[in-house]
Short mmCIF file of C-alpha atoms in Angstrom, two decimals:
data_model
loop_
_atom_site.label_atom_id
_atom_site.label_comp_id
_atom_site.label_asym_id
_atom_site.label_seq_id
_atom_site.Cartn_x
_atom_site.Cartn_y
_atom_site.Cartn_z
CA UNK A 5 98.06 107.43 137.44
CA UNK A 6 97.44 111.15 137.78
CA UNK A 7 96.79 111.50 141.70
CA UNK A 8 92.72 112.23 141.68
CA UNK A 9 90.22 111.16 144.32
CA UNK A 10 87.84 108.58 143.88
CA UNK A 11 84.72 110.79 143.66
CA UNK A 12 86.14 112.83 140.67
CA UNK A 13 86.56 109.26 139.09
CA UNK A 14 83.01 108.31 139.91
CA UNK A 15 81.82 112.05 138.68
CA UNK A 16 83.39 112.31 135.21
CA UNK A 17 83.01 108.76 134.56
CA UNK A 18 79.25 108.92 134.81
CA UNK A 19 78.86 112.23 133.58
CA UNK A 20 78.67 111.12 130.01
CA UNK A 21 75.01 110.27 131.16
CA UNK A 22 73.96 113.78 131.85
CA UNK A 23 74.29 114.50 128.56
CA UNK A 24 72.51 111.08 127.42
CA UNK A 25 69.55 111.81 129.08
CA UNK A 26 69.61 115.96 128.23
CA UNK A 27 70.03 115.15 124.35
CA UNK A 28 67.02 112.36 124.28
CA UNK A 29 65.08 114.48 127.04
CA UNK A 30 65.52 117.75 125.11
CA UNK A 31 63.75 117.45 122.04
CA UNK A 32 60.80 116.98 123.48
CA UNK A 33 60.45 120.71 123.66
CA UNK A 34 62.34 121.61 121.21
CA UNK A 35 60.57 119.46 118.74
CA UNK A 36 57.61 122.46 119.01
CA UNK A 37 59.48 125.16 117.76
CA UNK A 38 61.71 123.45 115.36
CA UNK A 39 58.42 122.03 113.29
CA UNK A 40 56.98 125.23 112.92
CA UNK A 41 60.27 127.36 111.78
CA UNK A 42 61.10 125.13 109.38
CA UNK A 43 57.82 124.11 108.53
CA UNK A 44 57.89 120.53 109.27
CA UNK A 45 55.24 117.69 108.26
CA UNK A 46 54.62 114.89 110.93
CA UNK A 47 57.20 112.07 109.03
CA UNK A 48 60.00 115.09 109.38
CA UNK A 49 59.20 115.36 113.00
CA UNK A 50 58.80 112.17 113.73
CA UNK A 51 62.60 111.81 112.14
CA UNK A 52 64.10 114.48 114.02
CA UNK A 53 62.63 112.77 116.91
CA UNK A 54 63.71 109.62 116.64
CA UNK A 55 67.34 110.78 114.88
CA UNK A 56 68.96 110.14 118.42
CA UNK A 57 67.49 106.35 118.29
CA UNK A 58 68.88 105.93 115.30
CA UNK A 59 72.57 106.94 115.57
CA UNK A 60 72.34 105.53 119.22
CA UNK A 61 72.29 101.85 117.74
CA UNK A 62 74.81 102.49 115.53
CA UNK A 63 77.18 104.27 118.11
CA UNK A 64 76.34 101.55 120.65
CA UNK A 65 77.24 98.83 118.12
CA UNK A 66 80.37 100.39 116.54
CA UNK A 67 81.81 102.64 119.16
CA UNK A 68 81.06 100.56 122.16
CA UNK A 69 83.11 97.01 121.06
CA UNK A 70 86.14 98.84 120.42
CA UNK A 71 87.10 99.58 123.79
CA UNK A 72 87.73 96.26 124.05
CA UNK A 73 90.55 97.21 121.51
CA UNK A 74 91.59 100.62 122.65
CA UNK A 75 90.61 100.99 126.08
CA UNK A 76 87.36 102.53 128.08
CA UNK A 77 89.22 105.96 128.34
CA UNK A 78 89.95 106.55 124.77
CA UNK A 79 86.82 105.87 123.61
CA UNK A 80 84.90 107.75 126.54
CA UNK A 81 86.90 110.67 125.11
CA UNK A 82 85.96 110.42 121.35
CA UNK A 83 82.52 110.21 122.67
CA UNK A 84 82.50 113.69 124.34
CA UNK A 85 83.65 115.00 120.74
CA UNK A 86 81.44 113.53 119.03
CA UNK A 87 78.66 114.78 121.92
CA UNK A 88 80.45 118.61 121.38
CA UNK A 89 79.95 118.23 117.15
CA UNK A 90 76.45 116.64 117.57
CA UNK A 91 75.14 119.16 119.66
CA UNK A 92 76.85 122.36 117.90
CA UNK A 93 75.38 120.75 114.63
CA UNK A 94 71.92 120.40 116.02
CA UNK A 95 71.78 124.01 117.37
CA UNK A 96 73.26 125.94 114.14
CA UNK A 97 71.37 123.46 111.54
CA UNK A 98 70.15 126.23 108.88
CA UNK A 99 67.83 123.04 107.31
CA UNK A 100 65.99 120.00 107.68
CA UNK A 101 69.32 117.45 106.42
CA UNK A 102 71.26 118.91 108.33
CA UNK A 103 69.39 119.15 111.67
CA UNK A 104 69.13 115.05 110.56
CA UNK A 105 72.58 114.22 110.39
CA UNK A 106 73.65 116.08 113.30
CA UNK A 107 70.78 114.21 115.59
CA UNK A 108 72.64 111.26 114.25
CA UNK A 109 75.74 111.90 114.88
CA UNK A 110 74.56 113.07 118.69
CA UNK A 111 72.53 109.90 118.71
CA UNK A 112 76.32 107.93 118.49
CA UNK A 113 77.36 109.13 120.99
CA UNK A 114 74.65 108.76 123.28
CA UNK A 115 75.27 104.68 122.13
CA UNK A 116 78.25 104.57 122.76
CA UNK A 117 78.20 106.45 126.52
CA UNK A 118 75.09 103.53 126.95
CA UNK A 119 77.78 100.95 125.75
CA UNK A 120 80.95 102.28 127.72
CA UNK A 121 80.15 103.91 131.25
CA UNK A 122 78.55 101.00 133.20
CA UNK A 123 81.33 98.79 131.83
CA UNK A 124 84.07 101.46 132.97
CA UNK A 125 82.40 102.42 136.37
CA UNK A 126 81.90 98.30 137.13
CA UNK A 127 85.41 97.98 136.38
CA UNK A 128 87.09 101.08 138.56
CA UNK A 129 84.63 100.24 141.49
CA UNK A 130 85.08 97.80 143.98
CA UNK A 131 82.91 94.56 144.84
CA UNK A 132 80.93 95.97 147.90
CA UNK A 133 80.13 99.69 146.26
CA UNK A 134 79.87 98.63 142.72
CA UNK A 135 75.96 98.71 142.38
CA UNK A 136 76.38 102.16 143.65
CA UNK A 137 78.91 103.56 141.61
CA UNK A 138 77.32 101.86 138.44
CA UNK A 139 74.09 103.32 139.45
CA UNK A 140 75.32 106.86 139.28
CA UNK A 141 75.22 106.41 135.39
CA UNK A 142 71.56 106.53 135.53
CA UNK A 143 71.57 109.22 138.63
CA UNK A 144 73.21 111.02 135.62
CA UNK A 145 70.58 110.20 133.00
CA UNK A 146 67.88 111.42 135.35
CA UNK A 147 69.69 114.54 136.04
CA UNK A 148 69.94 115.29 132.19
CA UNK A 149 66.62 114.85 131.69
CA UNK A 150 65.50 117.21 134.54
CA UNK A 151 68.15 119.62 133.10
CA UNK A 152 66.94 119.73 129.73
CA UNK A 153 63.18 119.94 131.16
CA UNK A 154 64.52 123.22 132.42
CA UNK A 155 66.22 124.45 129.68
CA UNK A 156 62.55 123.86 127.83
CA UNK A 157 60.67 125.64 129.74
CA UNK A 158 63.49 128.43 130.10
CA UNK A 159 63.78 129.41 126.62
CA UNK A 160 60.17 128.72 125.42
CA UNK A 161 59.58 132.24 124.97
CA UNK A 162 62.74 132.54 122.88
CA UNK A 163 62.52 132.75 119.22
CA UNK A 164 65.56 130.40 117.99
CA UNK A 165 65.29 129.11 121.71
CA UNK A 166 64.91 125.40 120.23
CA UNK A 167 68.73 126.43 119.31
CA UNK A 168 69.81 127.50 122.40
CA UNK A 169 67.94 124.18 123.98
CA UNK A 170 70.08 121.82 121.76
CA UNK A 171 73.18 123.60 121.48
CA UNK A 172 73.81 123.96 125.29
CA UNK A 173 74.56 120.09 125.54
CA UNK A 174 77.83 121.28 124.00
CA UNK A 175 78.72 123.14 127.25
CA UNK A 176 78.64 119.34 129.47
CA UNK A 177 80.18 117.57 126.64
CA UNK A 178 83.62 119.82 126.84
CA UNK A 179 83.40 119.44 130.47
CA UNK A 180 83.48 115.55 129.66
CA UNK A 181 86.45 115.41 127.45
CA UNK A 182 88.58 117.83 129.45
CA UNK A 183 87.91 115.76 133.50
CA UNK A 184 88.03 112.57 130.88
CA UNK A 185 91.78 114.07 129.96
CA UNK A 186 92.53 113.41 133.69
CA UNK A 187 90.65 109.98 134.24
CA UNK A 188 92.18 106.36 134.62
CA UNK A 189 91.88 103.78 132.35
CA UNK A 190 89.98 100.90 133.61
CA UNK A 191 92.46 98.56 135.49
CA UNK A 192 90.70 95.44 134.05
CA UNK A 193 91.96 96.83 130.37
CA UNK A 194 95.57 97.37 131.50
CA UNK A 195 95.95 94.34 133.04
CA UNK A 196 94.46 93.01 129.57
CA UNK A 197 97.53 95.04 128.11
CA UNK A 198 99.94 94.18 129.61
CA UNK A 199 100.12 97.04 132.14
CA UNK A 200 99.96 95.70 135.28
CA UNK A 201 101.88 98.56 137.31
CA UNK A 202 99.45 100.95 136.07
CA UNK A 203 96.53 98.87 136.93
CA UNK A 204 98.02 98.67 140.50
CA UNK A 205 98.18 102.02 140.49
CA UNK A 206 93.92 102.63 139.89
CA UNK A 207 93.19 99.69 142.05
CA UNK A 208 95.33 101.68 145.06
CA UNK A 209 93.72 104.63 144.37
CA UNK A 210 89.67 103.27 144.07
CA UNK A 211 91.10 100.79 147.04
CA UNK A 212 92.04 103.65 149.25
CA UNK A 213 95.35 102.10 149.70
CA UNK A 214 94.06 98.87 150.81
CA UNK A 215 97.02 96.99 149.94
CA UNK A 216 95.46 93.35 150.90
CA UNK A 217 92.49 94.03 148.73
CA UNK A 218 94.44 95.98 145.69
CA UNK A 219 96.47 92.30 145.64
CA UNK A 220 93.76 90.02 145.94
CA UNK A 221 91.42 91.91 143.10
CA UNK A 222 95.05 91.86 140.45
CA UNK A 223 95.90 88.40 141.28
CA UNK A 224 91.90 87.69 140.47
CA UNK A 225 92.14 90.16 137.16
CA UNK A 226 95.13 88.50 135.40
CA UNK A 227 94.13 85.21 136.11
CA UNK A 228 90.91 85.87 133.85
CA UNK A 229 92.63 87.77 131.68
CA UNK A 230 94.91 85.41 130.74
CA UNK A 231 91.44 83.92 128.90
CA UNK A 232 91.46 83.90 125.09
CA UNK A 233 89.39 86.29 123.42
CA UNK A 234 86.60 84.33 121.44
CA UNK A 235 84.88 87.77 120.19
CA UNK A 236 81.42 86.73 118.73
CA UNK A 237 82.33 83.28 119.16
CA UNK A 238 82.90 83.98 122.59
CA UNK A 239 80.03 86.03 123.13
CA UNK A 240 76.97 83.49 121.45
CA UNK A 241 78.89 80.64 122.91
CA UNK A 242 77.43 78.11 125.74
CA UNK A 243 80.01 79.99 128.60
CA UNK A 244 78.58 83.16 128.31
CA UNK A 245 74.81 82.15 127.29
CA UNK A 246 73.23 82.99 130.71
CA UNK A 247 74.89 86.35 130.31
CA UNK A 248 73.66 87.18 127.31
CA UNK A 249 70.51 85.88 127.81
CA UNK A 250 70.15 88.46 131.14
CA UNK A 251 71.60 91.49 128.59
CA UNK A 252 69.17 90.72 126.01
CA UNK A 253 66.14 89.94 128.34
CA UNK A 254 66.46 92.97 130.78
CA UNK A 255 67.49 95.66 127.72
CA UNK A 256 64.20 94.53 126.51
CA UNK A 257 62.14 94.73 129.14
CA UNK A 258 63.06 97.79 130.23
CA UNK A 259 61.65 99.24 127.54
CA UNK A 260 58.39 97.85 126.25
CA UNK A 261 57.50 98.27 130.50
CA UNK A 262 56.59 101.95 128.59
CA UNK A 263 58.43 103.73 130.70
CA UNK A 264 59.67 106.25 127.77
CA UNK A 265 55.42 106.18 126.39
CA UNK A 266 54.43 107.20 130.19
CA UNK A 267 56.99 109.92 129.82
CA UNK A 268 56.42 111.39 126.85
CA UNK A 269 52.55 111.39 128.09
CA UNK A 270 52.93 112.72 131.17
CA UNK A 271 52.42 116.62 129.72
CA UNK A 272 49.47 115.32 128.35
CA UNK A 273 47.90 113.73 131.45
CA UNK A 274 48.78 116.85 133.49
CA UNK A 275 46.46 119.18 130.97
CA UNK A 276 44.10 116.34 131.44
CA UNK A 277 43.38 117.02 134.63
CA UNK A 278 43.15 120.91 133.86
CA UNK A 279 46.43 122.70 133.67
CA UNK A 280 47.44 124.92 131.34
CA UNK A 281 50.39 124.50 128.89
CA UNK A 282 53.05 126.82 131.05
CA UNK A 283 51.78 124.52 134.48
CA UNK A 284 51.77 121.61 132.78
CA UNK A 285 55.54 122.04 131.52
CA UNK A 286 56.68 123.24 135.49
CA UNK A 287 54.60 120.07 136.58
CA UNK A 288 57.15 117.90 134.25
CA UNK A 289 60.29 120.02 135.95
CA UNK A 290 58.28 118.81 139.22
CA UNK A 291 58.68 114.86 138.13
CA UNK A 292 61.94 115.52 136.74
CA UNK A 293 62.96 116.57 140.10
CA UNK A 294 61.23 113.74 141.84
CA UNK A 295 62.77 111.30 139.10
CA UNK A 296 66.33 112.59 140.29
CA UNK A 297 65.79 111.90 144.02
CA UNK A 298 63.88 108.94 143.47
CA UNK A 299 66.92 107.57 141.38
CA UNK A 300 69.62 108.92 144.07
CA UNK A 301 68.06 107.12 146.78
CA UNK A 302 68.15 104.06 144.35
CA UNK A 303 72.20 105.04 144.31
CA UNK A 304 72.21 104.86 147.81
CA UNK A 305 70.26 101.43 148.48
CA UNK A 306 71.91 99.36 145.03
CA UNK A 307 74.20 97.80 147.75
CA UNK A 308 72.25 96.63 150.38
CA UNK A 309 69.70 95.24 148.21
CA UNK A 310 69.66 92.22 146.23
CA UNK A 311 69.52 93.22 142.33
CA UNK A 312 66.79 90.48 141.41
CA UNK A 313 64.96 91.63 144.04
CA UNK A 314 64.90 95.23 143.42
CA UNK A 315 63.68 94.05 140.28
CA UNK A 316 60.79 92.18 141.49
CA UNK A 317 59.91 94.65 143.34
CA UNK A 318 60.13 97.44 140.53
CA UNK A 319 57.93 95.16 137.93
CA UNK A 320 55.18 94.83 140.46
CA UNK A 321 54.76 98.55 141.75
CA UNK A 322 55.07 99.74 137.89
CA UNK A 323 53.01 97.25 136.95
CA UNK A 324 49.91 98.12 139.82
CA UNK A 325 50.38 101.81 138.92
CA UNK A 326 49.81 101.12 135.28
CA UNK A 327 46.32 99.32 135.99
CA UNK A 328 45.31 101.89 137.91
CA UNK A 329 46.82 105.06 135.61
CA UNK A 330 44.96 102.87 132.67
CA UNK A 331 41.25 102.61 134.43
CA UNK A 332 42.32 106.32 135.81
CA UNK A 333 42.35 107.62 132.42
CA UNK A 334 39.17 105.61 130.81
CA UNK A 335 36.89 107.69 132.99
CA UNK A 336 39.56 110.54 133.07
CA UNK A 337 37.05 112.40 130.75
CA UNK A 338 34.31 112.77 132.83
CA UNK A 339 36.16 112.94 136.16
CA UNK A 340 38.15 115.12 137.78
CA UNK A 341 38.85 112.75 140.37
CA UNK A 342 40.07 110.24 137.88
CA UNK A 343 42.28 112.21 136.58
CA UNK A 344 43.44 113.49 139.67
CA UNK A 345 44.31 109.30 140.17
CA UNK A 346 45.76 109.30 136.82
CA UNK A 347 48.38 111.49 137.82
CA UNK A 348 49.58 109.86 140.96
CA UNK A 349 49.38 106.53 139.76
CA UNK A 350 51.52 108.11 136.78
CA UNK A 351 54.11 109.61 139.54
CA UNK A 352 53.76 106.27 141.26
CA UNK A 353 55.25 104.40 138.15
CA UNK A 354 57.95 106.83 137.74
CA UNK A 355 59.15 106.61 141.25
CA UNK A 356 59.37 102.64 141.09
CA UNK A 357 60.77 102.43 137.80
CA UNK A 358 63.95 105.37 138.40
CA UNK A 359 64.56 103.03 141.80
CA UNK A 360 64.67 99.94 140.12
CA UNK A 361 64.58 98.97 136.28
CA UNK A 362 66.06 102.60 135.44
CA UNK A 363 69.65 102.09 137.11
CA UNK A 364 69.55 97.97 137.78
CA UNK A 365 69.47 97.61 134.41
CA UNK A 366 72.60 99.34 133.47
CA UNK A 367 73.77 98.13 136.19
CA UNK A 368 73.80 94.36 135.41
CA UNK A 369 75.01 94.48 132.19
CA UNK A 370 77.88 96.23 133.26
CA UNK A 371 78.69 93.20 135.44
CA UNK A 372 77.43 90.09 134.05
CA UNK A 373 80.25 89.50 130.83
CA UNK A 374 83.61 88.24 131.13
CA UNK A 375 86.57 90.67 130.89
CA UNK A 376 87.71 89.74 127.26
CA UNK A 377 84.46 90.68 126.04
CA UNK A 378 83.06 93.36 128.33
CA UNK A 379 82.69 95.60 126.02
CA UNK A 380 81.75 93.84 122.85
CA UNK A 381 78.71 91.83 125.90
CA UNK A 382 77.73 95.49 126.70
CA UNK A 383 77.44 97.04 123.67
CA UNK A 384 75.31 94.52 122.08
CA UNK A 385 72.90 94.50 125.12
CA UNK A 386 72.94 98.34 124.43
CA UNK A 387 71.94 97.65 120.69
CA UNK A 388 68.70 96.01 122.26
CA UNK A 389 68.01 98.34 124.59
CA UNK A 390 68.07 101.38 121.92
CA UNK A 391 66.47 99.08 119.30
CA UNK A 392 63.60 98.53 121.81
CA UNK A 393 63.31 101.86 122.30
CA UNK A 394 63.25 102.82 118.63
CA UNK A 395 60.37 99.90 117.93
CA UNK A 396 58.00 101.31 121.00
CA UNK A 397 58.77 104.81 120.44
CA UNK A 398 57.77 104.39 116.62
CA UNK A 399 54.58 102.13 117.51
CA UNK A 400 53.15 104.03 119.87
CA UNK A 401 51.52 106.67 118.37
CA UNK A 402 49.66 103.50 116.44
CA UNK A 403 48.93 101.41 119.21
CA UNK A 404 47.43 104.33 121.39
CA UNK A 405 45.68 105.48 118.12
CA UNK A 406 43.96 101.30 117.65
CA UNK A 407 43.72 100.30 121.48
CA UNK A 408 43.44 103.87 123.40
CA UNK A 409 45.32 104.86 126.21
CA UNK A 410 43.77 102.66 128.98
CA UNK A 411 43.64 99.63 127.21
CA UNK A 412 47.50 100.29 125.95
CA UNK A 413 48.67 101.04 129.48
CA UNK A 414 47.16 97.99 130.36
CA UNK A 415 49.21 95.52 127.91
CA UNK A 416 52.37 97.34 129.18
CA UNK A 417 51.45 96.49 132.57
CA UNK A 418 50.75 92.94 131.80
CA UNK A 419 54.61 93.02 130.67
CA UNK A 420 55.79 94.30 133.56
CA UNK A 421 54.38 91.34 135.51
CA UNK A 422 55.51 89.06 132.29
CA UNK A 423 59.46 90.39 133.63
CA UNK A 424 58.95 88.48 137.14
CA UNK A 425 59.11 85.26 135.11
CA UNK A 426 62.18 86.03 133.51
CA UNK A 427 63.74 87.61 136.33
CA UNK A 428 63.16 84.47 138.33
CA UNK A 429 64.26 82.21 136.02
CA UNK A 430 66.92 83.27 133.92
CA UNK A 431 68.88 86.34 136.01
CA UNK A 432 71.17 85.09 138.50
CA UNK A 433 72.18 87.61 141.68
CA UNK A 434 75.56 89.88 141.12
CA UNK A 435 75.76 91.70 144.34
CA UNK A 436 78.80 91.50 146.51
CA UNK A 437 80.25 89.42 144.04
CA UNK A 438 83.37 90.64 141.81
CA UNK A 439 83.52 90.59 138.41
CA UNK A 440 86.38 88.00 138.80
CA UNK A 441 84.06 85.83 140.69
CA UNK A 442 81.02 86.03 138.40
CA UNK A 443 82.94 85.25 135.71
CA UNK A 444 84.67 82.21 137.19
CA UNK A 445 81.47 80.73 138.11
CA UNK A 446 80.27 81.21 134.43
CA UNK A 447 82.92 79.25 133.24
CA UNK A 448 82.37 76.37 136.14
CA UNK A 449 79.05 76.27 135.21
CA UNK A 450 79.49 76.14 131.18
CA UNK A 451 77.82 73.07 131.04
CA UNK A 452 74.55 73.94 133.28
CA UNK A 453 71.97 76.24 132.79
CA UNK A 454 71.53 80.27 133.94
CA UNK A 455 69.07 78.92 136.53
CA UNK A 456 72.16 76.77 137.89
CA UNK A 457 74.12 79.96 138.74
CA UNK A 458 71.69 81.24 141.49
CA UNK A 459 72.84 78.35 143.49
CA UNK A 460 76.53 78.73 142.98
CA UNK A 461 76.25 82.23 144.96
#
């Protein structure tokens, strides 16, 4: 292993989710300039839009299992090139197609980072500052998004600035492939390989030269990896049910919570309340900002917090500050006060969900499937995730159109309280625990239910 510290690890490795949250956080104002210079109707926009969602499901679900096959590395590098083509595309696009296929193409590798960095950060990082390190992923999204909220409001004023806005994300993604050049590989894949010297050599390094614990974690990694690959069979088997059932149920949930709808409203709240266009865009820099150092004390509190209950805790503050955004904005038309509530119920929401459903979420799924199918488990909770995204992304312009924004906020805050439930029953507790360990107890447990596993902590 190339002699690097441990925070350059942690830095490149996550960094692939700067540019996942710049390229879906991005279009939002580019989208304004890019309809009217190439004279687009509302089903174009809505496809350049939702491009990203598309190729972000099929990058998750094709790119993202084969690092089981070829490592985390590898792939993490083909995913910066494919971030450097996609964004290069999307900035010189001369038409509509092409502008399409390049959001696409962007939109697969924004999967496939989704798919690959919480498995490869859970698998460099040690037990006690995993949830940490795996949090940094979605320190990174944040950070993207408040970056391309910037570059927005920057070159607004531009003519081809909607070029300049998607084309940058090239710039990050070059950076990725050439720290990437110098990364590890993930020590859980070598041992996998055969290439147990070399995943000494990581552990040592992430270890700090802790020679007792670099031991203890290899013994603990070949002894699962000696496990037979099952693939699919593997994956929807009775072993790894409560894991996928935790993937599946928290990808979900994190999105039809609304937390993308609340986002893509906020500009529209803000002129609510009487801002103009320019204050309304340096208000959203403002909760960009606030989202990043919400999220980074998240970072620095994932350890010393149990996950489930961060979760808890995250469904019931988002799920208050949607009641009160929704009654906020009913009477938001007549009052200035309302709106004024509106707002900071709004900022409320954002605050609890970038501490605790944001970065948990990646999080867990990044430590809840056994080593032979890591990345195929991951990937396919990704699928969800982006396919839940898609779904309430597409409906809600519908929905708020039929129900109205307070009675829609409402029904997502009625979900949000719906997640305790599953939480509580089906999501068993991964802190302090190594991967080794959670997966051990899976198999122990094969024969009882995901409840059962809470008890085996």
């Amino acid at each position: 292993m190339r002699k690097v510290s441990t925070g350059f690890v942690y830095f490149f490795g996550a960094l692939g989710g700067l540019l996942f949250g710049y390229d879906t956080g991005v279009i939002s104002g580019a989208i304004l300039f890019i309809q009217k210079q190439m004279h687009l109707g509302p089903w174009q926009q809505g496809w350049v839009v939702s491009a990203v969602l598309l190729g972000a499901i099929l990058g998750a679900a094709i790119i993202g299992p084969s690092s089981d096959r070829y490592g985390r590395r590898k792939l993490l590098l083909l995913s910066a090139i494919i971030f450097f083509v996609g964004a290069l595309g999307s900035g010189l696009a001369p038409e509509f197609w092409t502008l399409i296929i390049s959001r696409v193409v962007l939109g697969m590798a924004v999967g496939a980072a989704s798919a690959l960095i919480p498995t490869y950060l859970a698998e460099l990082s040690p037990a006690d500052k995993r949830g940490t390190v795996s949090s940094l992923f979605q320190l990174m999204v944040m950070t993207g998004i408040l970056l391309a909220y910037i570059t927005n409001y920057a070159w607004a004023d531009i003519f081809h600035g909607w070029r300049l806005m998607l084309g940058f994300a090239a710039v990050p993604a070059a950076l990725l492939f050439f720290g990437g050049l110098i990364l590890p590989e993930s020590p859980r894949f070598l041992v996998k390989s055969g290439r147990v010297d070399d995943a000494r050599q990581v552990l040592d390094t992430m270890n700090k030269h802790d020679t007792k614990a670099v031991n203890a974690e290899l013994t603990q990694i070949q002894e699962q990896a000696k496990m037979q690959s099952g693939g699919w069979t593997e994956l929807f088997g009775k072993m790894v049910r409560p894991s996928l059932v935790i993937g599946i149920g928290l990808a979900i949930f994190q999105q039809v919570m609304g937390c993308n709808t609340v986002l893509y409203y906020a500009p529209t709240i803000f002129t609510d309340v009487g801002f103009g266009v320019n204050a309304a865009l340096l208000a959203h820099i403002g909760i960009g900002i606030f989202n990043v150092i919400v999220t980074a004390i998240a970072v620095a509190i994932m350890d010393k917090i149990d996950r489930k209950k961060m979760l808890n805790i995250g469904a019931v503050g988002m799920g208050i500050s949607l009641f009160v955004m929704s009654l906020g904005m009913k009477f938001s038309g007549g009052s200035h006060v309302a709106a004024i509530i509106s707002v900071i119920a709004l900022t409320i929401y954002i605050a609890f969900f970038s501490a605790t459903w944001g970065p948990v979420m990646w999080v867990m799924i990044g430590e809840v499937f056994p080593l032979n199918i890591r990345g195929l488990g991951n990937s396919f909770a990704s699928v969800i995730n982006w396919t839940a995204n898609m779904v309430v992304s597409l409906t809600f312009p519908a929905l708020l159109n039929f129900f109205g924004t307070g009675s829609l906020f409402i029904g997502y805050g009625v979900l949000c309280f719906a997640s305790i439930w599953f939480v509580q029953k089906k999501v068993f507790e991964t802190r302090n625990r190594s991967l080794e360990e959670i997966e051990a107890t899976l198999r122990e447990k094969a024969g009882e239910t995901a409840t059962d596993l809470n008890t085996a902590e």
